[in-house]
Amino acid sequence: MLPLEQALTQMLAMLPTPDCAQAEQLPLQHAVNRICAEDIISPLNVPSFDNSAMDGYAVRLADLAQNLTLTVAGKSFAGAPFDREWQTQSTVRIMTGAMLPAGADAVVMQEDVIVNEDGTVTFPEKIKAGQNIRYIGEDVKQGEVVLNKGSVLNAVSLPLLASLGIDKVKVFPRLKVAVLSTGDELVPVGQALKEGQIYDTNRFTIQLLLEKLNCEILDFGLLPDNEQEFEKAFIEAQQQADLVITSGGVSVGEADFTKKVLEKVGQVNFWKIAMKPGKPFAFGRLKNAWFCGLPGNPVSALATFYQLVQPVIAKLSGYSQWKAPQRLAAIAVTKMKKAPGRLDFQRGFYQVNAQGQIEVQPVGFQGSHLFSSFVKNNCFIVLERERGNVEAGETVTIEPFNHLMS
Ligand code: AMP
Ligand code: MG
């Protein structure tokens, strides 16, 4: 059996990143969830001029060294700067965000001054140079890379570009992914079940996950376990898609037949991955597309998609800034059954206890045919390959479900 990490390393080493020549330029509002195909360099300083962080008075410390009471020379409002000559022994009334008059050393907030009857203003003694001033380029410097190539364009990165006056961005093409299910026993959701039939869950699951990853989905439907039908569908799918994802038909016995068809269309490896759930997994290259064959079991299909296909899609999409789901340490609240030999992804529910520690326990049954285990839980409990049973109180590694599963 192939360790999961090794399978991942082997796959990722084979996969190319998309060609920048295929990138397209889009207006920001059409670039949501796309992958940025260029380093974004700031054309501006942010802020673009020194300005006030408070409503108050702009002062020169040299004036105050002589006298704490100053006359008011004029006003600076946001969008309407003070544009006259600034006489000595005077202050400029200034509002938040307004341009600082040239030569000002500090802004004193209005609550800290006394406005006298004659209109002059008296300042407190302790004023620090630079106080309440937002300096030019403090947030972003002109010429600085503000977003790396390979980042996702989302609700925080797109407004950053907008704030810099950038209205278009180069993005990689959306990955075209063909999805198909295999199995004589399967029926599309929405039809009545006959004896011995089950619903095709995987095509639905995989399409939902692909939607979250902003892929372009090509639904190739449901295939009966029939060699001619497989061959026809695989040939068509790989002509249209960048990646073909199937489920079912990769376990022993069935694999021989799927394998034969896939060998005609490309080179596909059938792996036994040392992970649970999800042992059988196929990966390789068809003539025009990459191929991932997931196990049929809905729990295994989801777990292998999450652990193996998610990074494959990130790489093929140009999402080089993608981060593998974070792993944390947690205290097991209950015993857990585990046989050494495979990396185990049990489903667990984690929470922070009254002492501020993360604790975790599996809720419900764990069988790889029991999809409800995903609904009742919020993380994977990742139990190392060589580990045996876990006792209550032991430390385990958890992997909170990411946005794909929420
Ligand atoms: P297979 O990998 O084809 O041997 O399938 C393993 C198990 O998963 C069998 O019990 C199948 O009936 C079931 N299965 C396969 N494909 C699907 C699917 N698309 N939706 C739900 N169950 C499936
Ligand atoms: Mg099958």
Coordinates of C-alpha atoms and ligand atoms in Angstrom, one line a residue:
M1 CA 0.0 0.0 0.0
L2 CA 1.2 3.5 -0.9
P3 CA 1.4 6.1 1.9
L4 CA -0.9 9.0 1.3
E5 CA 2.0 11.6 1.4
Q6 CA 3.8 9.6 -1.3
A7 CA 0.8 9.4 -3.5
L8 CA 0.4 13.2 -3.2
T9 CA 4.0 13.9 -3.9
Q10 CA 4.0 11.6 -6.9
M11 CA 0.9 13.2 -8.4
L12 CA 1.8 16.8 -7.8
A13 CA 5.2 16.2 -9.3
M14 CA 3.6 15.1 -12.6
L15 CA 1.1 17.9 -12.8
P16 CA 1.8 21.1 -14.7
T17 CA 0.7 24.6 -13.6
P18 CA -1.4 26.5 -16.2
D19 CA 0.3 28.5 -18.9
C20 CA 0.3 32.3 -18.2
A21 CA -0.3 32.8 -22.0
Q22 CA -3.8 31.3 -21.4
A23 CA -4.7 33.9 -18.8
E24 CA -7.5 36.3 -19.5
Q25 CA -8.1 39.8 -18.2
L26 CA -11.3 40.4 -16.3
P27 CA -13.0 43.3 -14.6
L28 CA -12.8 42.9 -10.8
Q29 CA -16.5 42.2 -10.4
H30 CA -16.2 39.2 -12.7
A31 CA -13.1 37.8 -11.1
V32 CA -14.6 36.5 -7.9
N33 CA -13.2 33.1 -6.9
R34 CA -10.8 33.1 -9.8
I35 CA -7.0 32.6 -9.5
C36 CA -4.8 35.6 -10.0
A37 CA -2.3 34.9 -12.9
E38 CA 0.1 37.8 -12.1
D39 CA 1.8 39.5 -9.2
I40 CA -0.2 42.6 -8.4
I41 CA 2.0 45.6 -7.9
S42 CA 0.6 48.7 -6.2
P43 CA 0.5 51.7 -8.5
L44 CA -0.1 53.9 -5.4
N45 CA 1.0 54.7 -1.9
V46 CA -1.8 54.0 0.6
P47 CA -2.5 56.4 2.0
S48 CA -1.5 58.5 -0.9
F49 CA -0.8 61.6 1.2
D50 CA -0.2 62.3 4.9
N51 CA -3.6 62.8 6.6
S52 CA -5.3 63.1 10.0
A53 CA -6.5 60.1 12.0
M54 CA -8.7 62.3 14.1
D55 CA -11.0 65.4 14.1
G56 CA -8.8 68.0 15.7
Y57 CA -6.1 70.5 15.1
A58 CA -2.8 70.2 13.1
V59 CA 0.2 71.8 14.8
R60 CA 3.9 72.6 14.4
L61 CA 5.7 71.7 17.6
A62 CA 7.9 74.8 17.1
D63 CA 4.9 77.1 17.5
L64 CA 3.8 75.4 20.7
A65 CA 7.3 75.6 22.2
Q66 CA 6.7 79.4 22.3
N67 CA 3.1 79.5 23.3
L68 CA 0.4 76.9 24.0
T69 CA -2.3 79.2 22.6
L70 CA -2.6 79.6 18.8
T71 CA -4.9 81.3 16.4
V72 CA -6.8 79.3 13.8
A73 CA -5.3 79.8 10.2
G74 CA -8.0 77.8 8.4
K75 CA -9.5 74.4 7.8
S76 CA -8.6 71.2 6.1
F77 CA -11.5 68.9 5.3
A78 CA -11.5 65.5 3.6
G79 CA -11.5 66.4 -0.1
A80 CA -10.9 70.1 0.6
P81 CA -7.3 70.6 1.8
F82 CA -6.0 73.8 3.5
D83 CA -4.4 75.7 0.6
R84 CA -3.3 79.0 2.1
E85 CA 0.0 80.0 3.6
W86 CA 0.3 78.7 7.1
Q87 CA 1.3 81.7 9.4
T88 CA 3.5 81.0 12.4
Q89 CA 1.8 80.8 15.8
S90 CA -1.4 79.3 14.2
T91 CA -3.1 76.0 13.9
V92 CA -5.2 74.4 11.2
R93 CA -8.6 72.9 12.1
I94 CA -8.5 69.4 10.5
M95 CA -11.0 66.5 10.0
T96 CA -10.4 62.7 9.9
G97 CA -8.9 61.8 6.5
A98 CA -8.2 65.4 5.5
M99 CA -4.8 66.2 4.0
L100 CA -2.2 67.3 6.6
P101 CA -1.0 70.9 5.9
A102 CA 2.7 70.9 4.9
G103 CA 5.0 71.3 7.9
A104 CA 2.6 69.8 10.5
D105 CA 4.2 67.6 13.2
A106 CA 1.1 66.3 15.0
V107 CA -2.7 66.4 15.2
V108 CA -4.3 67.1 18.6
M109 CA -7.8 65.6 19.0
Q110 CA -10.4 68.2 19.5
E111 CA -11.4 66.7 22.9
D112 CA -7.9 67.7 24.2
V113 CA -7.9 71.4 23.4
I114 CA -9.7 74.4 24.9
V115 CA -11.4 76.7 22.3
N116 CA -11.2 80.2 23.9
E117 CA -13.9 82.9 23.6
D118 CA -11.7 84.9 21.1
G119 CA -11.5 81.9 18.8
T120 CA -7.9 81.0 19.7
V121 CA -7.1 77.4 20.8
T122 CA -5.1 76.4 23.8
F123 CA -3.2 73.1 23.6
P124 CA -2.1 70.6 26.3
E125 CA 1.6 70.4 27.1
K126 CA 2.3 66.8 26.2
I127 CA 2.1 66.4 22.4
K128 CA 4.1 63.7 20.7
A129 CA 5.6 64.3 17.2
G130 CA 3.6 62.3 14.7
Q131 CA 0.6 61.7 16.9
N132 CA -2.7 61.1 15.0
I133 CA -1.0 61.3 11.7
R134 CA -1.4 58.6 9.0
Y135 CA 1.7 58.8 6.9
I136 CA 1.9 58.3 3.1
G137 CA 2.6 54.7 2.2
E138 CA 2.1 53.4 5.7
D139 CA -0.4 50.7 4.6
V140 CA 0.9 49.9 1.1
K141 CA 4.0 51.3 -0.7
Q142 CA 4.0 52.1 -4.4
G143 CA 5.7 49.3 -6.3
E144 CA 5.1 46.8 -3.5
V145 CA 3.6 43.3 -4.4
V146 CA 0.2 43.4 -2.7
L147 CA -1.1 40.0 -4.1
N148 CA 0.9 37.1 -5.3
K149 CA 0.3 35.2 -8.5
G150 CA -1.6 32.1 -7.6
S151 CA -3.8 33.7 -5.0
V152 CA -7.5 33.4 -5.0
L153 CA -9.5 36.5 -5.7
N154 CA -12.0 36.8 -2.9
A155 CA -13.9 39.2 -0.7
V156 CA -10.7 40.6 0.9
S157 CA -8.3 40.5 -2.0
L158 CA -10.6 42.1 -4.6
P159 CA -11.4 45.2 -2.4
L160 CA -7.7 45.6 -1.9
L161 CA -7.2 45.9 -5.7
A162 CA -10.2 48.3 -5.9
S163 CA -8.7 50.5 -3.2
L164 CA -5.6 50.8 -5.4
G165 CA -7.6 51.9 -8.4
I166 CA -7.0 48.6 -10.2
D167 CA -10.1 47.7 -12.2
K168 CA -8.9 44.6 -14.2
V169 CA -7.0 41.5 -13.2
K170 CA -5.4 38.7 -15.1
V171 CA -6.8 35.3 -14.1
F172 CA -6.1 31.7 -15.1
P173 CA -8.9 29.9 -17.0
R174 CA -11.3 27.9 -14.9
L175 CA -10.5 24.2 -14.9
K176 CA -12.8 22.1 -16.9
V177 CA -13.7 19.0 -15.0
A178 CA -15.7 16.0 -16.3
V179 CA -17.6 14.0 -13.7
L180 CA -19.1 10.6 -14.1
S181 CA -20.4 7.8 -11.9
T182 CA -20.1 4.1 -12.6
G183 CA -22.2 1.2 -11.4
D184 CA -25.2 -0.8 -12.6
E185 CA -26.9 -0.4 -9.2
L186 CA -27.0 3.4 -9.4
V187 CA -30.0 5.6 -10.1
P188 CA -30.0 9.4 -10.6
V189 CA -31.4 11.3 -7.6
G190 CA -35.1 12.1 -8.3
Q191 CA -36.1 8.7 -9.8
A192 CA -37.8 5.8 -7.9
L193 CA -35.5 3.1 -6.6
K194 CA -36.1 -0.5 -7.7
E195 CA -35.0 -3.4 -5.5
G196 CA -31.2 -3.5 -5.1
Q197 CA -30.7 0.0 -6.5
I198 CA -29.2 3.0 -4.7
Y199 CA -29.0 6.6 -5.4
D200 CA -25.9 8.1 -7.2
T201 CA -24.6 10.2 -4.4
N202 CA -21.1 10.8 -5.6
R203 CA -21.8 12.7 -8.8
F204 CA -23.8 15.1 -6.7
T205 CA -21.1 15.4 -4.0
I206 CA -18.3 15.9 -6.4
Q207 CA -20.1 18.5 -8.4
L208 CA -20.9 20.5 -5.2
L209 CA -17.2 20.3 -4.3
L210 CA -16.1 21.4 -7.8
E211 CA -18.6 24.3 -7.6
K212 CA -16.9 25.5 -4.4
L213 CA -13.5 25.2 -6.2
N214 CA -15.0 27.3 -9.0
C215 CA -14.4 24.6 -11.7
E216 CA -16.3 24.4 -14.9
I217 CA -18.3 21.2 -14.5
L218 CA -19.1 18.8 -17.4
D219 CA -21.6 16.3 -16.2
F220 CA -21.0 13.0 -18.0
G221 CA -23.8 11.2 -16.1
L222 CA -24.0 7.7 -14.9
L223 CA -22.3 4.7 -16.7
P224 CA -23.4 1.1 -16.5
D225 CA -20.6 -1.4 -15.9
N226 CA -20.1 -1.9 -19.6
E227 CA -16.9 -1.8 -21.4
Q228 CA -18.2 -0.2 -24.6
E229 CA -20.0 2.5 -22.7
F230 CA -16.9 3.2 -20.6
E231 CA -14.7 3.6 -23.6
K232 CA -17.1 5.9 -25.4
A233 CA -17.6 8.1 -22.3
F234 CA -13.9 8.3 -21.3
I235 CA -12.8 9.2 -24.9
E236 CA -15.5 11.9 -25.0
A237 CA -14.8 13.3 -21.5
Q238 CA -11.0 13.6 -22.0
Q239 CA -11.5 15.5 -25.3
Q240 CA -13.6 18.2 -23.5
A241 CA -12.1 18.4 -20.0
D242 CA -8.8 19.2 -18.4
L243 CA -9.5 16.6 -15.6
V244 CA -11.8 13.6 -15.6
I245 CA -13.1 12.4 -12.2
T246 CA -14.9 9.1 -11.9
S247 CA -16.2 7.2 -8.9
G248 CA -16.6 3.5 -8.5
G249 CA -15.2 0.7 -10.4
V250 CA -11.7 1.0 -9.1
S251 CA -11.8 -1.8 -6.5
V252 CA -10.4 -5.3 -7.1
G253 CA -12.3 -7.2 -9.7
E254 CA -13.9 -4.2 -11.3
A255 CA -10.5 -2.6 -11.7
D256 CA -9.4 -5.1 -14.3
F257 CA -12.2 -4.0 -16.6
T258 CA -11.9 -0.2 -15.9
K259 CA -8.1 -0.6 -16.2
K260 CA -8.3 -2.2 -19.6
V261 CA -10.4 0.7 -20.9
L262 CA -8.3 3.4 -19.3
E263 CA -5.1 1.8 -20.7
K264 CA -6.6 2.3 -24.2
V265 CA -7.1 6.0 -23.6
G266 CA -4.0 6.8 -21.6
Q267 CA -1.8 5.7 -18.7
V268 CA -3.5 5.3 -15.4
N269 CA -2.1 3.9 -12.2
F270 CA -4.3 1.9 -9.8
W271 CA -3.1 2.6 -6.3
K272 CA -3.9 1.0 -3.0
I273 CA -3.5 4.0 -0.7
A274 CA -2.8 3.4 3.0
M275 CA -5.6 5.5 4.1
K276 CA -9.0 4.8 5.6
P277 CA -11.6 5.4 4.3
G278 CA -10.6 5.3 0.7
K279 CA -8.1 2.6 -0.2
P280 CA -8.5 2.2 -4.0
F281 CA -7.6 5.3 -6.1
A282 CA -6.6 5.7 -9.7
F283 CA -4.5 8.5 -11.1
G284 CA -3.0 9.2 -14.4
R285 CA -3.0 10.8 -17.8
L286 CA -5.5 10.3 -20.6
K287 CA -4.6 11.6 -24.0
N288 CA -5.9 15.2 -23.4
A289 CA -6.8 15.3 -19.7
W290 CA -5.7 14.1 -16.3
F291 CA -7.6 11.4 -14.5
C292 CA -8.7 10.7 -10.9
G293 CA -10.7 7.6 -10.2
L294 CA -12.3 7.7 -6.7
P295 CA -13.6 4.7 -4.8
G296 CA -17.4 4.2 -5.1
N297 CA -18.2 4.3 -1.4
P298 CA -19.6 7.8 -0.8
V299 CA -17.6 8.4 2.4
S300 CA -14.4 7.1 0.7
A301 CA -15.1 9.2 -2.4
L302 CA -15.5 12.4 -0.3
A303 CA -12.4 11.6 1.8
T304 CA -10.2 10.9 -1.2
F305 CA -11.5 13.9 -3.0
Y306 CA -10.7 16.0 0.0
Q307 CA -7.3 14.6 0.6
L308 CA -6.1 13.9 -2.9
V309 CA -8.1 15.6 -5.5
Q310 CA -8.3 19.0 -3.8
P311 CA -4.5 19.6 -4.1
V312 CA -4.6 18.2 -7.7
I313 CA -7.2 20.8 -8.6
A314 CA -5.3 23.6 -6.8
K315 CA -2.2 22.8 -8.8
L316 CA -3.9 22.5 -12.2
S317 CA -5.8 25.7 -11.6
G318 CA -2.7 27.7 -10.8
Y319 CA -3.7 28.1 -7.2
S320 CA -0.1 27.9 -5.9
Q321 CA -1.0 29.8 -2.7
W322 CA -3.4 27.0 -1.7
K323 CA -2.8 25.7 1.8
A324 CA -3.5 22.2 2.9
P325 CA -6.2 22.1 5.6
Q326 CA -4.7 23.0 9.0
R327 CA -4.0 20.3 11.5
L328 CA -4.3 20.9 15.2
A329 CA -3.7 18.9 18.4
A330 CA -6.8 17.9 20.4
I331 CA -7.5 15.7 23.4
A332 CA -9.5 12.6 22.7
V333 CA -12.6 12.5 25.0
T334 CA -13.5 8.9 24.3
K335 CA -11.8 5.7 23.2
M336 CA -11.3 5.2 19.4
K337 CA -10.9 1.9 17.6
K338 CA -7.9 1.9 15.2
A339 CA -5.9 -0.9 13.6
P340 CA -2.3 -0.2 12.7
G341 CA -1.5 -0.1 8.9
R342 CA -3.4 2.8 7.4
L343 CA -3.7 6.5 8.0
D344 CA -7.1 6.8 9.4
F345 CA -9.5 9.8 8.8
Q346 CA -12.2 9.3 11.4
R347 CA -14.9 11.9 11.5
G348 CA -15.0 13.8 14.8
F349 CA -16.6 16.7 16.5
Y350 CA -14.2 19.2 18.1
Q351 CA -14.8 22.0 20.5
V352 CA -13.0 24.2 23.0
N353 CA -13.6 23.1 26.6
A354 CA -14.0 25.3 29.7
Q355 CA -10.2 25.1 30.2
G356 CA -9.6 26.5 26.7
Q357 CA -8.3 23.2 25.3
I358 CA -9.5 21.6 22.1
E359 CA -11.2 18.3 22.7
V360 CA -12.6 15.9 20.1
Q361 CA -14.8 12.8 19.9
P362 CA -16.4 10.9 17.1
V363 CA -20.1 11.4 16.9
G364 CA -22.2 8.5 15.4
F365 CA -20.8 5.5 13.6
Q366 CA -17.7 5.6 11.4
G367 CA -18.3 3.0 8.7
S368 CA -17.2 4.0 5.3
H369 CA -20.8 3.4 4.0
L370 CA -22.2 5.9 6.6
F371 CA -22.3 9.3 5.1
S372 CA -24.2 10.7 8.1
S373 CA -20.8 10.7 9.9
F374 CA -19.9 13.8 7.9
V375 CA -23.0 15.7 8.9
K376 CA -22.7 15.1 12.6
N377 CA -19.0 16.0 12.8
N378 CA -16.9 19.0 12.0
C379 CA -13.4 17.6 11.5
F380 CA -11.3 14.6 10.6
I381 CA -9.4 12.9 13.4
V382 CA -6.2 12.0 11.7
L383 CA -4.7 8.9 13.3
E384 CA -1.2 8.0 12.2
R385 CA -0.6 4.9 10.2
E386 CA 1.2 2.8 12.9
R387 CA -1.1 3.9 15.7
G388 CA -3.4 1.4 17.4
N389 CA -6.5 2.1 19.6
V390 CA -6.7 5.5 21.2
E391 CA -7.6 5.8 24.9
A392 CA -9.5 8.7 26.3
G393 CA -7.1 11.5 27.3
E394 CA -4.6 10.8 24.6
T395 CA -3.6 13.7 22.2
V396 CA -4.7 13.2 18.6
T397 CA -4.4 15.3 15.4
I398 CA -7.5 16.9 14.0
E399 CA -8.1 18.6 10.7
P400 CA -11.2 20.9 10.9
F401 CA -13.3 20.7 7.7
N402 CA -12.5 23.6 5.4
H403 CA -15.0 25.6 3.3
L404 CA -15.5 22.7 0.9
M405 CA -17.5 20.9 3.5
S406 CA -19.4 23.8 5.1
Ligands
AMP1 P1 -17.2 0.3 -6.3 O1 -16.0 1.1 -6.0 O2 -17.8 0.5 -7.6 O3 -17.0 -1.2 -6.0 O4 -18.3 0.7 -5.2 C1 -18.2 0.5 -3.8 C2 -19.5 0.8 -3.1 O5 -19.9 2.1 -3.3 C3 -20.6 0.0 -3.6 O6 -21.5 -0.4 -2.5 C4 -21.4 0.9 -4.6 O7 -22.7 0.5 -4.7 C5 -21.2 2.2 -3.9 N1 -21.2 3.3 -4.9 C6 -20.5 3.3 -6.0 N2 -20.7 4.5 -6.7 C7 -21.6 5.1 -6.0 C8 -22.3 6.4 -6.1 N3 -22.0 7.2 -7.2 N4 -23.1 6.8 -5.2 C9 -23.4 6.0 -4.1 N5 -22.8 4.8 -3.9 C10 -21.9 4.4 -4.8
MG2 MG -19.1 -0.3 -8.9

